[in-house]
Amino acid sequence: MTFGDFDLPASLERIRHWLPTQGPIKDFIHHNTLHAFQHLPFYEGVELAAATFGARDYLSLAEYESMWSAGKISDAGISLALAATALPEERRAELRAAMFREAAGGAEPPLPAPDSLRKRWREERGLDLDAKTHPTLFRLLAGYLDQGVGLWRVPHVNHSFYGALARWVEESALPIGTLSRAVCRRLLKLPPADAVKDCLSRMVGDESGWEAYLLDMFLAHPGWSGMVNVLEGSPHSLLERRQISLLEAAAIELILERGQLERDLGADFPPLLAPGTAWKGLRGSESHRNPDRSLHRLWQAALEWTVHGDILAGVAHVARNPAPAPAPKAQALFCIDDRECSLRRHLEELEPRISTFAYAGFFGLDFVFQSVNGGVPIKQCPAPATPRHLIREDAQRNKRPRLRRGIPRHLHSAAHSKTLFRGWMLTPVLGLWSSVRLAQSVLHPTSSWFAQNKVNAAESTVIHYLRNGDEKSIDGYHLGYSYPEMADRVGATLRNIGLTRGFAPLVFIVAHQASSTNNPHFAAYDCGACSGRSGAPNARAFALMANDPELRKILLARGFDIPAETHFVGAIHDTTRDEIAYFDLEALPATHLDAFQEFRIAMGTALGRNASERVRRFELAPRGMDPKSAREHVRLRSEAIFEPRPELNHATNAACIVGRRSLTRSLFLDRRSFLNSYDPTIDPDGDILAGLLGALVPVCGGINLEYFFSRVDNSVYGAGTKLPHNVVGLLGVANGVEGDLRTGLPSQMIELHDPVRLLMLVEQSPEVALRAATKNPAVYEWLKNDWIRFACISPEDASTHILRGSRFERFETGTIPPRAQTSAALLAGQREPLPVHVLSFEVPS
Amino acid sequence: MIHAFFAATLLYPLVGALAIAIFGRGSEAVSAGIARVTTVIGTAFSLSLLTAWLSLGATSLQADLGGIGLGGDRTLPLSFLLDGTGAVFLLVTTLASAMVVRYSVVYLHREEGFTRFFSTIYTFLFGMHLVLLAGSLDLLFAGWEIVGIASFLLIGFYGDRELPVRASLRAYAVYRFCDLGLLLGVCLTHFVWRSGLMFQHMEVLDAHASAQWLTGFGLLMLVAACGKSAQFPFSFWLPRAMEGPTPSSAIFYGALSIHVGIFLLLRTSPLWEGSLTARIAIAAVGLLSALVATTSGRAQSNIKGQIAYASITQVGLMLVEVALGLHKLALLHFVGNAFLRCFQLLVSPSILANMLRMRPGPMAPRRSRMAALSPRLAASLYALSFNEWYLEAAIRSLLLRPLRGLGSLLQVKALRAVGALLAIAVLAAVLLRLDDPVTRDLGAAVLATLMLACSVHAVASVGAPERSWNAAAASCFLSGAAVFAASGLESSHDVSVYLLGTVPPWLLGLAVIRIRSGAGNSRIRLSEARAGLLLLFAFLALSGFPIGPAFIGEDHLLHRSVEHHQWLTVMLAVAFVLNGFTLAAAFSQVARGPRRNQSNAVKSSEAPGLRPAPAGELLRKYSKVTPGEAMNSGVMK
């Protein structure tokens, strides 16, 4: 059979573009939900996406208005948004009036649904194909891709998806959905591409509608389509390998539909497009636009300018009034994560002689980690990187490691309890035991045995970071790093954060992780720079390397004069529990013990204050908790099986500030900002900055926009409420048993988030900043199309500039931010987000 | 004293549900407070009742709390009973529900429908207590219905999505069908023993009935048990019912609701135990269910579906134990299964972390005994399990499709007109010749046939809410007419009570449906939530749920007919069951279903009011600034 000249692979390539790119949930990688529209300016992209996916593009006008009433949108913000229109004054006044008039106008009409060829089955033939084929399709996909939930595997699972199903259908004496109808059996004998074309020509008719039909079909279940697409591109993200492709999934779905259509409409149903008629619409093409959204754009801009204007004014004020910093007696390097923003402030407020830095939480070490607890090696670096080194953790000699194996604790979930006879024997015993466990977990959650990922100082283990030869692991990784390789990475990290001299006697490398219980999205709470893992191995390895005398020699030769008495200490901060653990303390020189104790005490106090700052945002937490009870409260959250909000994660993130700590040290940013240390004075050409932006833009921008879109339309871009979620095949979550996989973030993670784009503020002159930004076209696309607002503050004259189009414009930060004595004074009795404040705590000189 | 314990234990969930529904509206804190307090007090009540039972010898404790006058000389005795079986079930119910409430108060924080969740959970608990403590089959039936409706409401908790609505209707359809077993069982006891079945007198009754009645009774109880406990051939609804919040799935399908079938069989066992046929049937169904469920469960690649089938498997084995007379073992099995599945469901989101992070070695494919089978056999066995033994398809084509086919015959307008005329003519003839038993019987037969036709038509019209609502209501009215025709003037009181209970809810429901569908140029506007509440009330009242006079009326009608016209009783029961389902479907269609683009699905951001405006209006209104101008000026850069 021949089919015209329809180019199926090219068509699938175009379709691929529109699908979500969320992989298996065990490694949750934040990314721009609307990555497919990033080549367009932000507002156009958002609106086109809404028209394509049938989603919301902005909040409703009434919601914006109520944010204005609540003070979340300020008049200054509205003025800034209107000023950006460059319209004459009286026009702006009219627009402003229109903003409020329309917001008071009640509910808005729903956006028109996307034009769809496939919905004609329902509208013209009265057949709800989705309802009939989706449950079977989802179960076939889940059964084939299952990573360990089901007790039986789909037959022939070692073949490709299409091949396995074709064999199974062939062998089974019993029908499998509609796949066992005669026509489907015939189709399953064809190669998938031929089956697809055969079905399309029979069901759709004219070739003009084929791509539109395929796109409609895939977007009717974006979760599974996206999963298939991701797994086709990176099959290694599965632990049990499978071979699946969009083409094969399309073939199976079309064959299912074909069978269903024949069953319900008869074998001679006419195709959707009568001969000679062509289909013109295609979702995602520029012609598909929703009605004018200028007022929504204005309100959205006003919301963003309220927050960004505030931050810019704060930073500019501090830059114009620099405060002297004392010589540090300890330094601490944190992750750029917005959740560390407040801990650093508390630490420095408490002890101004501690100075803090921030760098992406993998600290420049790209490796896979083999834990002593076994399991597969885990990637410990940002998602796009491909590590080539493996670091192994081992039990210390003469010590038995405390293994954290789960079997006895999770007896109730043992597979046997679900079978017939063994289940019968086990049920009474396990049941009585479960009743005790249930009572304990509900009534007294602090002793829950469920908490995943508790802070662990790894006391009885060692890690092997030094590479001794060319021996490789089975998977082809180098076992550790050679000294030059270490020097490249450690040196680059230190240079990037501007820490090339003035080392304190103690330098702490603080990674972070999050503990939660009963939470399938746990990976979304961990360190994004470590692919959704705990950063502990990285901090530990970094400190060990930096203490290695051999490495110090090489670093000295490269211009890093690290004094002999400087000692690095790795540590891990649990952002949910506000706890910290330090690694390898036995190597701490006796001379440093006092300094270490001082730091540890300060850190303990800071963690308590940090916890009390955090608990104020939890509605169910009692008011006015002191640090001690606040820490108890957050610990409880991480362990209670009934807590869907172990922490608020990146909610309220709105900015990323790249520059010296002096810019932000005395600023109260209310945990809104990612912070990355950077010294503009050692980077006259912007090379370091370009490197930093290459990592920061996709990571911080990805986190920010994932929160943004999950908040704007939680049912299309987000995962909806997590309460009915059901874990499917260890791949993702679905609503109930028959639903599509849900992508994006659950409502519990984003409900306190205000959709504000990221303000990327770099401490650099406009010329250098622009040069750095344009170096990498992929990065520049985010900035020039305004998916991230790019600004710079000049280190020379503290002037602020904002990127509009392709050039920087001077931005006047008019207002002077309010002042407060200390964080504690500012936070007393407050539960809502606070504007940027300048703190005036004492700084000893 | 004992009476007070009984009353308190029985009523605290009802008080809690009402208090939450009335005072908790719109305030999570108030609802949560009431829920917590109710749980603490209620647990104390239940435990003191159990203590009293223990201290009084742990045998059988009764309490007669008077009766509800049903008019005439009939009363519904409010008699309660607590024995060993009831005590074990009550203890598990009390403990599991207390845990789940404590879990949910935090888990559902900020969820839309927080209040609704807790009032429904307590309504369920009320039904559960009524089932467990009922001293008669009539009372048990009332509790049974309440449990069913609560389950229906919680499966459809997220009523703005299609799948939960569909799943809740699927479950409710199975419930209604199997309720036919219980309803006919109730009628059978009235027919055989001339009174409702009192559980404490069952041994005595045994002697008064012939063996085939007892066998029949046992089989009817089995049918009833199969619905709620998801046994063969109805097991397919349970995994699909996991659409509500996790704790509601845990308490219903892990712990309690799934086991009420076992309770019913244990409770009524003295009557059917003498029948070998009944015992064999029960054991066979149990064994078959266990087999179906254990294989189907193995092919489930999602955690909640797998736990659901694990639960069905064990309940199937419990049926076998009950049939074998191993009551104590069945009770032990129940306790274990209830807590185990409840806990497994509550911590089911943990499976990912458990299996990934705690796993000692790399993922190795599990050894499977399937490998030992021939490829053809293995493929077929997997297909069988994958398709859950084709049970849903079979039920659909055996029960639903013929019903719908039959009902769609009545789509013809002329046929309906003929039916209406016929009904009027027959009624007139009966009225004219009231004292002629032949005319009356004939008339009753015709009216009852028309009633069934209406019910079937209503089922076929699911999808057109107004029509199916009216058809179901017509069926209700015809049932009254048929009983009137059969029993004559003496039943006029009963029939009028019934009509009094059905006409107002019918009209109320009709009004809501018309307003919501925008028919009749109505100026009245109803919010989604209010319309849902009104329609729910109308649907429950009309389908004889124990909240209105229709319940008493329905009981009257059945009681009337059971005396002399047993064929009519069966027809009435069938009609009531079908109507209950169609009314639920109409409710789901009108008050539930997707409503995208109206609210943001995030609690803090609900748009006030509902004022649909035509799309162009917005643009015209601020035409002073042309949209294009604002856009071109690069506002939104």
PDB file of C-alpha atoms in Angstrom, chain A residues 268-403:
ATOM      1  CA  ASP A 268     -17.802   1.096   6.746  1.00  0.00           C
ATOM      2  CA  PHE A 269     -17.706   4.334   8.743  1.00  0.00           C
ATOM      3  CA  PRO A 270     -16.767   7.304   6.556  1.00  0.00           C
ATOM      4  CA  PRO A 271     -13.478   9.107   7.305  1.00  0.00           C
ATOM      5  CA  LEU A 272     -13.545  12.473   9.090  1.00  0.00           C
ATOM      6  CA  LEU A 273     -12.598  14.410   5.988  1.00  0.00           C
ATOM      7  CA  ALA A 274     -14.677  13.665   2.943  1.00  0.00           C
ATOM      8  CA  PRO A 275     -12.601  13.095  -0.211  1.00  0.00           C
ATOM      9  CA  GLY A 276     -11.464  16.389  -1.650  1.00  0.00           C
ATOM     10  CA  THR A 277     -11.890  18.397   1.554  1.00  0.00           C
ATOM     11  CA  ALA A 278      -8.807  19.685   3.240  1.00  0.00           C
ATOM     12  CA  TRP A 279      -8.225  20.543   6.882  1.00  0.00           C
ATOM     13  CA  LYS A 280      -6.693  23.918   7.497  1.00  0.00           C
ATOM     14  CA  GLY A 281      -6.371  24.359  11.223  1.00  0.00           C
ATOM     15  CA  LEU A 282      -3.405  23.133  13.154  1.00  0.00           C
ATOM     16  CA  ARG A 283      -3.050  23.782  16.802  1.00  0.00           C
ATOM     17  CA  GLY A 284      -0.047  25.831  17.709  1.00  0.00           C
ATOM     18  CA  SER A 285       0.102  27.645  14.406  1.00  0.00           C
ATOM     19  CA  GLU A 286       0.248  31.390  14.697  1.00  0.00           C
ATOM     20  CA  SER A 287      -3.181  31.857  13.237  1.00  0.00           C
ATOM     21  CA  HIS A 288      -4.757  30.432  16.380  1.00  0.00           C
ATOM     22  CA  ARG A 289      -5.114  33.316  18.722  1.00  0.00           C
ATOM     23  CA  ASN A 290      -7.393  34.155  21.544  1.00  0.00           C
ATOM     24  CA  PRO A 291      -9.074  37.557  21.790  1.00  0.00           C
ATOM     25  CA  ASP A 292      -7.191  40.611  22.888  1.00  0.00           C
ATOM     26  CA  ARG A 293      -5.602  40.239  26.316  1.00  0.00           C
ATOM     27  CA  SER A 294      -4.010  43.692  26.775  1.00  0.00           C
ATOM     28  CA  LEU A 295      -5.589  44.283  30.157  1.00  0.00           C
ATOM     29  CA  HIS A 296      -4.465  40.919  31.423  1.00  0.00           C
ATOM     30  CA  ARG A 297      -0.975  41.695  30.211  1.00  0.00           C
ATOM     31  CA  LEU A 298      -1.029  45.001  32.027  1.00  0.00           C
ATOM     32  CA  TRP A 299      -2.176  43.490  35.294  1.00  0.00           C
ATOM     33  CA  GLN A 300       0.390  40.730  35.003  1.00  0.00           C
ATOM     34  CA  ALA A 301       3.110  43.308  34.342  1.00  0.00           C
ATOM     35  CA  ALA A 302       1.893  45.356  37.301  1.00  0.00           C
ATOM     36  CA  LEU A 303       2.154  42.325  39.587  1.00  0.00           C
ATOM     37  CA  GLU A 304       5.666  41.649  38.408  1.00  0.00           C
ATOM     38  CA  TRP A 305       6.778  45.268  38.610  1.00  0.00           C
ATOM     39  CA  THR A 306       5.487  45.470  42.157  1.00  0.00           C
ATOM     40  CA  VAL A 307       7.836  42.700  43.208  1.00  0.00           C
ATOM     41  CA  HIS A 308      10.714  43.476  40.888  1.00  0.00           C
ATOM     42  CA  GLY A 309      10.589  47.230  41.480  1.00  0.00           C
ATOM     43  CA  ASP A 310      10.841  46.509  45.171  1.00  0.00           C
ATOM     44  CA  ILE A 311      13.869  44.264  44.789  1.00  0.00           C
ATOM     45  CA  LEU A 312      15.637  46.616  42.364  1.00  0.00           C
ATOM     46  CA  ALA A 313      15.105  49.546  44.688  1.00  0.00           C
ATOM     47  CA  GLY A 314      16.430  47.561  47.628  1.00  0.00           C
ATOM     48  CA  VAL A 315      19.547  46.375  45.858  1.00  0.00           C
ATOM     49  CA  ALA A 316      20.249  49.794  44.390  1.00  0.00           C
ATOM     50  CA  HIS A 317      19.910  51.395  47.801  1.00  0.00           C
ATOM     51  CA  VAL A 318      22.410  48.991  49.343  1.00  0.00           C
ATOM     52  CA  ALA A 319      24.772  49.419  46.423  1.00  0.00           C
ATOM     53  CA  ARG A 320      24.737  53.173  46.878  1.00  0.00           C
ATOM     54  CA  ASN A 321      25.303  52.892  50.612  1.00  0.00           C
ATOM     55  CA  PRO A 322      27.900  50.166  51.009  1.00  0.00           C
ATOM     56  CA  ALA A 323      28.563  48.860  54.486  1.00  0.00           C
ATOM     57  CA  PRO A 324      32.041  47.670  55.434  1.00  0.00           C
ATOM     58  CA  ALA A 325      32.424  43.953  55.991  1.00  0.00           C
ATOM     59  CA  PRO A 326      34.730  42.636  58.721  1.00  0.00           C
ATOM     60  CA  ALA A 327      37.402  40.062  58.011  1.00  0.00           C
ATOM     61  CA  PRO A 328      35.674  36.690  58.153  1.00  0.00           C
ATOM     62  CA  LYS A 329      36.547  34.039  60.666  1.00  0.00           C
ATOM     63  CA  ALA A 330      34.469  31.483  58.830  1.00  0.00           C
ATOM     64  CA  GLN A 331      33.076  31.233  55.354  1.00  0.00           C
ATOM     65  CA  ALA A 332      30.168  29.144  54.210  1.00  0.00           C
ATOM     66  CA  LEU A 333      29.246  28.213  50.668  1.00  0.00           C
ATOM     67  CA  PHE A 334      25.562  27.419  50.151  1.00  0.00           C
ATOM     68  CA  CYS A 335      23.431  26.435  47.209  1.00  0.00           C
ATOM     69  CA  ILE A 336      21.876  29.249  45.167  1.00  0.00           C
ATOM     70  CA  ASP A 337      18.475  27.909  46.205  1.00  0.00           C
ATOM     71  CA  ASP A 338      15.948  30.544  47.291  1.00  0.00           C
ATOM     72  CA  ARG A 339      15.333  28.511  50.446  1.00  0.00           C
ATOM     73  CA  GLU A 340      18.889  29.185  51.626  1.00  0.00           C
ATOM     74  CA  CYS A 341      18.407  32.929  51.237  1.00  0.00           C
ATOM     75  CA  SER A 342      16.921  33.359  54.699  1.00  0.00           C
ATOM     76  CA  LEU A 343      19.290  30.965  56.471  1.00  0.00           C
ATOM     77  CA  ARG A 344      22.267  32.917  55.202  1.00  0.00           C
ATOM     78  CA  ARG A 345      20.711  36.155  56.410  1.00  0.00           C
ATOM     79  CA  HIS A 346      20.099  34.767  59.890  1.00  0.00           C
ATOM     80  CA  LEU A 347      23.605  33.361  60.098  1.00  0.00           C
ATOM     81  CA  GLU A 348      25.238  36.639  59.130  1.00  0.00           C
ATOM     82  CA  GLU A 349      22.918  38.665  61.277  1.00  0.00           C
ATOM     83  CA  LEU A 350      23.852  36.518  64.227  1.00  0.00           C
ATOM     84  CA  GLU A 351      27.562  36.498  63.576  1.00  0.00           C
ATOM     85  CA  PRO A 352      28.699  39.142  61.069  1.00  0.00           C
ATOM     86  CA  ARG A 353      32.133  37.565  60.953  1.00  0.00           C
ATOM     87  CA  ILE A 354      30.721  34.669  59.050  1.00  0.00           C
ATOM     88  CA  SER A 355      30.570  35.440  55.388  1.00  0.00           C
ATOM     89  CA  THR A 356      28.487  33.386  53.023  1.00  0.00           C
ATOM     90  CA  PHE A 357      28.646  32.535  49.348  1.00  0.00           C
ATOM     91  CA  ALA A 358      26.371  30.677  47.019  1.00  0.00           C
ATOM     92  CA  TYR A 359      26.895  28.461  44.031  1.00  0.00           C
ATOM     93  CA  ALA A 360      24.793  25.830  42.294  1.00  0.00           C
ATOM     94  CA  GLY A 361      24.489  23.037  44.858  1.00  0.00           C
ATOM     95  CA  PHE A 362      26.503  20.451  42.967  1.00  0.00           C
ATOM     96  CA  PHE A 363      29.489  22.738  43.582  1.00  0.00           C
ATOM     97  CA  GLY A 364      30.880  22.091  40.155  1.00  0.00           C
ATOM     98  CA  LEU A 365      31.378  18.379  40.751  1.00  0.00           C
ATOM     99  CA  ASP A 366      29.635  16.357  38.062  1.00  0.00           C
ATOM    100  CA  PHE A 367      29.538  12.713  39.030  1.00  0.00           C
ATOM    101  CA  VAL A 368      27.297   9.771  39.670  1.00  0.00           C
ATOM    102  CA  PHE A 369      27.195   8.526  43.212  1.00  0.00           C
ATOM    103  CA  GLN A 370      27.178   4.943  44.367  1.00  0.00           C
ATOM    104  CA  SER A 371      25.771   4.914  47.878  1.00  0.00           C
ATOM    105  CA  VAL A 372      26.814   2.378  50.480  1.00  0.00           C
ATOM    106  CA  ASN A 373      23.153   1.416  50.712  1.00  0.00           C
ATOM    107  CA  GLY A 374      23.353  -0.078  47.272  1.00  0.00           C
ATOM    108  CA  GLY A 375      21.003   0.684  44.467  1.00  0.00           C
ATOM    109  CA  VAL A 376      21.881   2.075  41.095  1.00  0.00           C
ATOM    110  CA  PRO A 377      24.415   4.922  40.824  1.00  0.00           C
ATOM    111  CA  ILE A 378      22.631   8.260  40.981  1.00  0.00           C
ATOM    112  CA  LYS A 379      23.430  11.340  38.965  1.00  0.00           C
ATOM    113  CA  GLN A 380      24.565  14.230  41.174  1.00  0.00           C
ATOM    114  CA  CYS A 381      24.719  17.181  38.810  1.00  0.00           C
ATOM    115  CA  PRO A 382      22.377  19.411  36.768  1.00  0.00           C
ATOM    116  CA  ALA A 383      20.093  17.675  34.327  1.00  0.00           C
ATOM    117  CA  PRO A 384      21.780  18.725  31.056  1.00  0.00           C
ATOM    118  CA  ALA A 385      25.251  17.595  32.177  1.00  0.00           C
ATOM    119  CA  THR A 386      26.519  14.114  31.358  1.00  0.00           C
ATOM    120  CA  PRO A 387      28.788  12.954  34.162  1.00  0.00           C
ATOM    121  CA  ARG A 388      31.746  10.712  33.388  1.00  0.00           C
ATOM    122  CA  HIS A 389      32.977  10.068  36.897  1.00  0.00           C
ATOM    123  CA  LEU A 390      31.676   7.844  39.621  1.00  0.00           C
ATOM    124  CA  ILE A 391      32.203   8.416  43.319  1.00  0.00           C
ATOM    125  CA  ARG A 392      31.690   5.459  45.535  1.00  0.00           C
ATOM    126  CA  GLU A 393      30.710   5.436  49.169  1.00  0.00           C
ATOM    127  CA  ASP A 394      32.027   2.590  51.262  1.00  0.00           C
ATOM    128  CA  ALA A 395      31.827   1.290  54.774  1.00  0.00           C
ATOM    129  CA  GLN A 396      34.687   2.462  56.929  1.00  0.00           C
ATOM    130  CA  ARG A 397      37.101  -0.220  57.887  1.00  0.00           C
ATOM    131  CA  ASN A 398      36.452  -1.765  61.295  1.00  0.00           C
ATOM    132  CA  LYS A 399      33.011  -0.191  61.434  1.00  0.00           C
ATOM    133  CA  ARG A 400      29.752  -1.621  60.359  1.00  0.00           C
ATOM    134  CA  PRO A 401      27.787   1.059  58.577  1.00  0.00           C
ATOM    135  CA  ARG A 402      24.318   1.745  59.844  1.00  0.00           C
ATOM    136  CA  LEU A 403      22.453   0.571  56.805  1.00  0.00           C
TER     137      LEU A 403
END
